Amino acid sequence: MGNHAPIGVFDSGIGGLTVAREIMRQIPEERLVYFGDTARVPYGSKSQNTIIHFVRQIVRFLETKEVKAIVVACNTASAYALETIEKEIDVPVIGVVKPGAKTAAKASKNGRIGVIATDATINSGLYTKFIQSINPNLQVFGKACPLFVPLVEEGLTHDFVTEEIAKRYLKELKEKEIDTLILGCTHYPLLRSLIGGVMGDAVQLVNPAYETALGLRRLLTEKRLLSEDAACAEGKYEFFVSDGAEKFRVFANSILPYEIQTTQIVDIEKY
Ligand code: DGL
């Protein structure tokens, strides 16, 4: 394995594509192997033990692809399994929670930060922990928004139904007078304009994917693993899912700056 090896990126499904998209933009010379656990999504309502079990299987699959680094492109998996797998494997691993927390802590002027995410991520309290480890005076208000994931999966990103639900979910955060809101679930950046419309211009939205891609570049540089291959080689990006390959391919093509030809199914239970 060396600098030409791919980076493994995984999520419970399609949401992690928002992170893959950011990596493609910021480190275009890198090859990616993406895995979306579409058969077992959502992770956001599952227990820590189950999430760790799923993540171990995905990591074993990515290891067969000889990845040089792994990006946990899922907030829920980052919150519950990152610390465990970091100790179990040799390749460097980066999640999305710490980068998101860091960006928000820097961005907030009034010290009042909101986090929207799955139930599991909010219950983990990890965003609050990371933000307050940077500055203990920052106040963090979490709100689980479980319906956002299926609404995005159904393509209702600009629908009045989604807007109505967003108004309900975000009401209490508006009342807290936050000035910064972390989109703490990888699906939520796809609702960015709708959430921004509900929160108003005074609230800045933080997409952890941006800082994650920057963090990944730093990590690869530090480990001397950055690819120097500027050529856009054939098969540079590979996509695997545990179910619904065609639905995934169509969705991916609607959000990536690149046309996916094939998505392969993996029997993840075998790993
Ligand atoms: N990708 C997950 C996350 O970022 C959301 C979807 C799920 O619940 O699996 O937390």
Coordinates of C-alpha atoms and ligand atoms in Angstrom, one line a residue:
M1 CA 0.0 0.0 0.0
G2 CA 1.3 3.5 -0.8
N3 CA 0.5 6.9 -2.0
H4 CA -1.5 5.5 -5.0
A5 CA -3.8 3.4 -2.8
P6 CA -7.4 4.7 -2.5
I7 CA -9.1 6.3 0.5
G8 CA -12.0 4.4 1.9
V9 CA -15.1 6.6 2.6
F10 CA -18.2 5.1 4.2
D11 CA -21.6 6.0 5.4
S12 CA -24.8 4.3 6.4
G13 CA -26.1 5.1 2.9
I14 CA -26.1 8.0 0.5
G15 CA -25.4 10.9 3.0
G16 CA -21.7 10.3 3.0
L17 CA -21.6 11.4 -0.7
T18 CA -21.8 15.0 0.6
V19 CA -18.4 14.3 2.3
A20 CA -17.0 12.4 -0.8
R21 CA -18.0 15.3 -2.9
E22 CA -16.0 17.7 -0.7
I23 CA -13.0 15.4 -0.8
M24 CA -13.2 15.2 -4.6
R25 CA -13.3 19.0 -4.7
Q26 CA -10.4 19.6 -2.3
I27 CA -8.1 16.7 -3.0
P28 CA -8.9 15.8 -6.7
E29 CA -5.7 13.7 -7.0
E30 CA -7.0 11.1 -4.6
R31 CA -8.7 7.8 -5.5
L32 CA -11.8 6.9 -3.5
V33 CA -13.6 3.7 -2.6
Y34 CA -17.0 4.6 -1.3
F35 CA -19.2 2.2 0.6
G36 CA -22.9 3.0 1.5
D37 CA -24.6 0.6 3.9
T38 CA -28.0 1.1 2.1
A39 CA -29.3 -2.3 3.3
R40 CA -29.0 -1.3 7.0
V41 CA -29.6 2.4 7.0
P42 CA -30.6 4.2 9.2
Y43 CA -27.8 4.0 11.8
G44 CA -29.3 6.9 13.7
S45 CA -31.8 4.8 15.6
K46 CA -29.5 1.9 16.4
S47 CA -27.5 1.0 19.5
Q48 CA -23.8 1.6 19.9
N49 CA -23.1 -2.2 19.8
T50 CA -24.9 -2.6 16.5
I51 CA -23.2 0.4 15.0
I52 CA -19.7 -0.8 16.1
H53 CA -20.5 -4.3 14.6
F54 CA -21.6 -2.7 11.3
V55 CA -18.5 -0.4 11.2
R56 CA -16.1 -3.3 11.8
Q57 CA -17.6 -5.2 8.9
I58 CA -17.3 -2.2 6.6
V59 CA -13.7 -1.6 7.7
R60 CA -12.9 -5.2 6.9
F61 CA -14.4 -4.8 3.5
L62 CA -12.4 -1.6 2.9
E63 CA -9.2 -3.3 4.0
T64 CA -9.7 -5.8 1.1
K65 CA -9.5 -2.7 -1.2
E66 CA -6.1 -1.9 0.5
V67 CA -7.2 1.6 1.4
K68 CA -4.5 3.9 2.8
A69 CA -6.9 5.9 5.0
I70 CA -10.5 5.7 6.1
V71 CA -13.1 8.5 6.3
V72 CA -16.1 7.8 8.5
A73 CA -18.4 10.0 6.5
C74 CA -21.3 9.4 8.9
N75 CA -21.9 11.4 12.1
T76 CA -23.6 8.6 13.9
A77 CA -20.8 6.1 13.1
S78 CA -18.2 8.8 14.0
A79 CA -19.9 9.4 17.4
Y80 CA -20.3 5.7 18.3
A81 CA -17.6 3.7 16.6
L82 CA -14.6 5.9 15.6
E83 CA -12.8 5.6 18.9
T84 CA -13.1 1.8 18.9
I85 CA -12.0 1.2 15.3
E86 CA -9.1 3.7 15.6
K87 CA -7.5 1.3 18.1
E88 CA -8.1 -1.8 16.0
I89 CA -6.6 -0.8 12.6
D90 CA -3.3 0.5 11.4
V91 CA -4.5 2.9 8.7
P92 CA -5.3 6.4 9.8
V93 CA -9.0 7.2 10.4
I94 CA -10.9 10.5 10.4
G95 CA -14.5 11.1 11.3
V96 CA -16.8 14.1 10.8
V97 CA -17.8 15.1 14.3
K98 CA -14.5 16.6 15.5
P99 CA -14.0 18.7 12.3
G100 CA -17.6 20.0 12.5
A101 CA -17.2 20.9 16.2
K102 CA -13.9 22.8 15.5
T103 CA -15.5 24.8 12.6
A104 CA -18.5 25.8 14.7
A105 CA -16.4 26.8 17.8
K106 CA -14.4 29.1 15.6
A107 CA -17.4 30.5 13.7
S108 CA -19.7 31.4 16.6
K109 CA -19.6 35.1 17.8
N110 CA -22.3 34.9 20.5
G111 CA -21.1 31.6 21.9
R112 CA -24.5 29.9 21.2
I113 CA -24.2 26.9 18.9
G114 CA -27.0 24.6 17.7
V115 CA -26.5 21.0 16.5
I116 CA -29.0 19.1 14.4
A117 CA -28.4 15.4 13.9
T118 CA -29.8 11.9 14.4
D119 CA -31.1 10.7 17.8
A120 CA -28.0 8.7 18.3
T121 CA -25.6 11.5 17.5
I122 CA -27.5 14.0 19.8
N123 CA -27.7 11.4 22.6
S124 CA -23.9 10.7 22.3
G125 CA -23.3 14.3 23.4
L126 CA -20.1 14.2 21.4
Y127 CA -20.5 17.5 19.6
T128 CA -21.0 19.3 22.9
K129 CA -18.0 17.5 24.4
F130 CA -15.7 18.5 21.5
I131 CA -17.0 22.1 21.3
Q132 CA -16.6 22.6 25.0
S133 CA -13.1 21.1 25.0
I134 CA -12.2 23.9 22.6
N135 CA -13.9 26.6 24.7
P136 CA -15.9 25.6 27.9
N137 CA -17.8 28.8 27.7
L138 CA -19.6 27.9 24.5
Q139 CA -23.2 26.8 24.9
V140 CA -24.4 23.9 22.7
F141 CA -28.1 23.1 22.0
G142 CA -28.9 19.8 20.3
K143 CA -32.0 18.8 18.4
A144 CA -32.6 15.4 16.8
C145 CA -34.3 15.7 13.4
P146 CA -35.0 12.0 12.5
L147 CA -37.5 12.7 9.7
F148 CA -34.9 14.7 7.6
V149 CA -33.1 11.5 6.5
P150 CA -36.1 9.8 4.9
L151 CA -37.3 13.1 3.4
V152 CA -33.9 13.5 1.7
E153 CA -33.9 9.9 0.6
E154 CA -37.3 10.5 -1.0
G155 CA -35.9 13.5 -2.9
L156 CA -38.1 16.0 -1.0
T157 CA -35.3 18.5 -0.5
H158 CA -37.3 21.5 -1.8
D159 CA -40.8 20.4 -0.7
F160 CA -43.3 22.3 1.5
V161 CA -43.8 19.2 3.6
T162 CA -40.0 19.2 4.5
E163 CA -40.2 22.9 5.1
E164 CA -43.1 22.5 7.5
I165 CA -41.2 19.8 9.4
A166 CA -38.1 21.9 9.5
K167 CA -40.0 24.8 11.0
R168 CA -41.3 22.5 13.8
Y169 CA -37.9 21.0 14.5
L170 CA -35.9 24.2 14.4
K171 CA -38.4 26.4 16.4
E172 CA -36.7 25.7 19.7
L173 CA -33.2 26.4 18.3
K174 CA -34.4 29.7 17.0
E175 CA -35.7 30.5 20.4
K176 CA -32.2 29.8 21.9
E177 CA -30.8 32.6 19.7
I178 CA -28.0 30.5 18.3
D179 CA -25.8 32.2 15.7
T180 CA -24.2 29.0 14.3
L181 CA -25.9 25.7 13.4
I182 CA -24.0 22.4 12.7
L183 CA -25.6 20.2 10.0
G184 CA -24.6 17.2 12.1
C185 CA -25.9 14.5 9.8
T186 CA -24.4 13.8 6.4
H187 CA -27.9 14.1 4.7
Y188 CA -28.6 17.6 6.0
P189 CA -26.3 19.6 3.7
L190 CA -28.7 18.5 1.0
L191 CA -31.3 20.5 2.9
R192 CA -29.0 23.5 3.3
S193 CA -31.1 26.1 1.5
L194 CA -34.3 25.0 3.1
I195 CA -32.8 25.0 6.6
G196 CA -31.0 28.3 5.9
G197 CA -34.4 29.8 4.9
V198 CA -36.0 28.7 8.1
M199 CA -33.2 29.8 10.4
G200 CA -32.6 33.2 8.7
D201 CA -29.5 35.0 7.5
A202 CA -28.2 35.7 11.0
V203 CA -27.4 32.0 11.6
Q204 CA -24.4 30.5 9.8
L205 CA -24.7 26.9 8.8
V206 CA -21.7 24.6 9.3
N207 CA -21.2 21.6 7.0
P208 CA -18.6 19.4 8.7
A209 CA -17.6 17.9 5.3
Y210 CA -15.6 20.9 4.4
E211 CA -13.3 20.8 7.4
T212 CA -13.2 17.0 7.2
A213 CA -11.7 17.2 3.7
L214 CA -9.2 19.8 4.9
G215 CA -8.4 17.5 7.9
L216 CA -7.9 14.6 5.6
R217 CA -5.5 16.5 3.5
R218 CA -3.5 17.4 6.6
L219 CA -3.5 13.8 7.8
L220 CA -2.3 12.4 4.5
T221 CA 0.4 15.1 4.3
E222 CA 1.6 14.3 7.8
K223 CA 1.7 10.5 7.1
R224 CA 3.3 11.2 3.7
L225 CA 0.4 9.5 2.0
L226 CA -0.8 12.3 -0.3
S227 CA -1.1 11.1 -3.9
E228 CA 1.0 13.0 -6.4
D229 CA -1.0 11.6 -9.3
A230 CA -2.8 14.6 -10.9
A231 CA -4.2 12.5 -13.8
C232 CA -7.8 11.7 -13.6
A233 CA -7.4 8.0 -14.1
E234 CA -10.2 5.6 -15.2
G235 CA -11.9 3.9 -12.3
K236 CA -10.6 6.6 -9.9
Y237 CA -13.8 6.5 -7.9
E238 CA -15.5 3.2 -7.0
F239 CA -18.9 2.8 -5.4
F240 CA -20.2 -0.1 -3.4
V241 CA -23.5 -0.5 -1.5
S242 CA -25.2 -3.3 0.5
D243 CA -28.5 -2.9 -1.4
G244 CA -30.3 -0.8 -4.0
A245 CA -27.4 -0.2 -6.4
E246 CA -29.4 1.6 -9.1
K247 CA -31.2 3.9 -6.7
F248 CA -27.9 4.8 -5.2
R249 CA -26.3 5.4 -8.6
V250 CA -29.1 7.8 -9.7
F251 CA -28.9 9.7 -6.4
A252 CA -25.1 9.9 -6.6
N253 CA -25.3 11.3 -10.1
S254 CA -27.6 14.0 -9.0
I255 CA -25.2 15.4 -6.4
L256 CA -21.6 14.5 -7.5
P257 CA -19.6 16.6 -10.0
Y258 CA -18.9 13.3 -11.8
E259 CA -20.9 10.7 -13.6
I260 CA -21.0 7.3 -11.9
Q261 CA -21.2 4.4 -14.3
T262 CA -21.6 1.4 -12.0
T263 CA -22.3 0.7 -8.4
Q264 CA -21.6 -2.7 -7.1
I265 CA -23.4 -4.7 -4.4
V266 CA -21.4 -6.1 -1.6
D267 CA -22.7 -8.8 0.8
I268 CA -21.4 -6.9 3.8
E269 CA -22.6 -9.6 6.3
K270 CA -19.8 -11.8 4.9
Y271 CA -17.1 -9.5 6.3
Ligands
DGL1 N1 -25.4 9.3 7.8 C1 -26.1 9.4 9.0 C2 -25.4 10.4 9.9 O1 -24.6 11.3 9.4 C3 -27.5 9.6 9.0 C4 -28.4 8.5 8.4 C5 -28.6 7.4 9.4 O2 -29.3 7.5 10.4 O3 -28.0 6.4 9.1 O4 -25.6 10.5 11.1

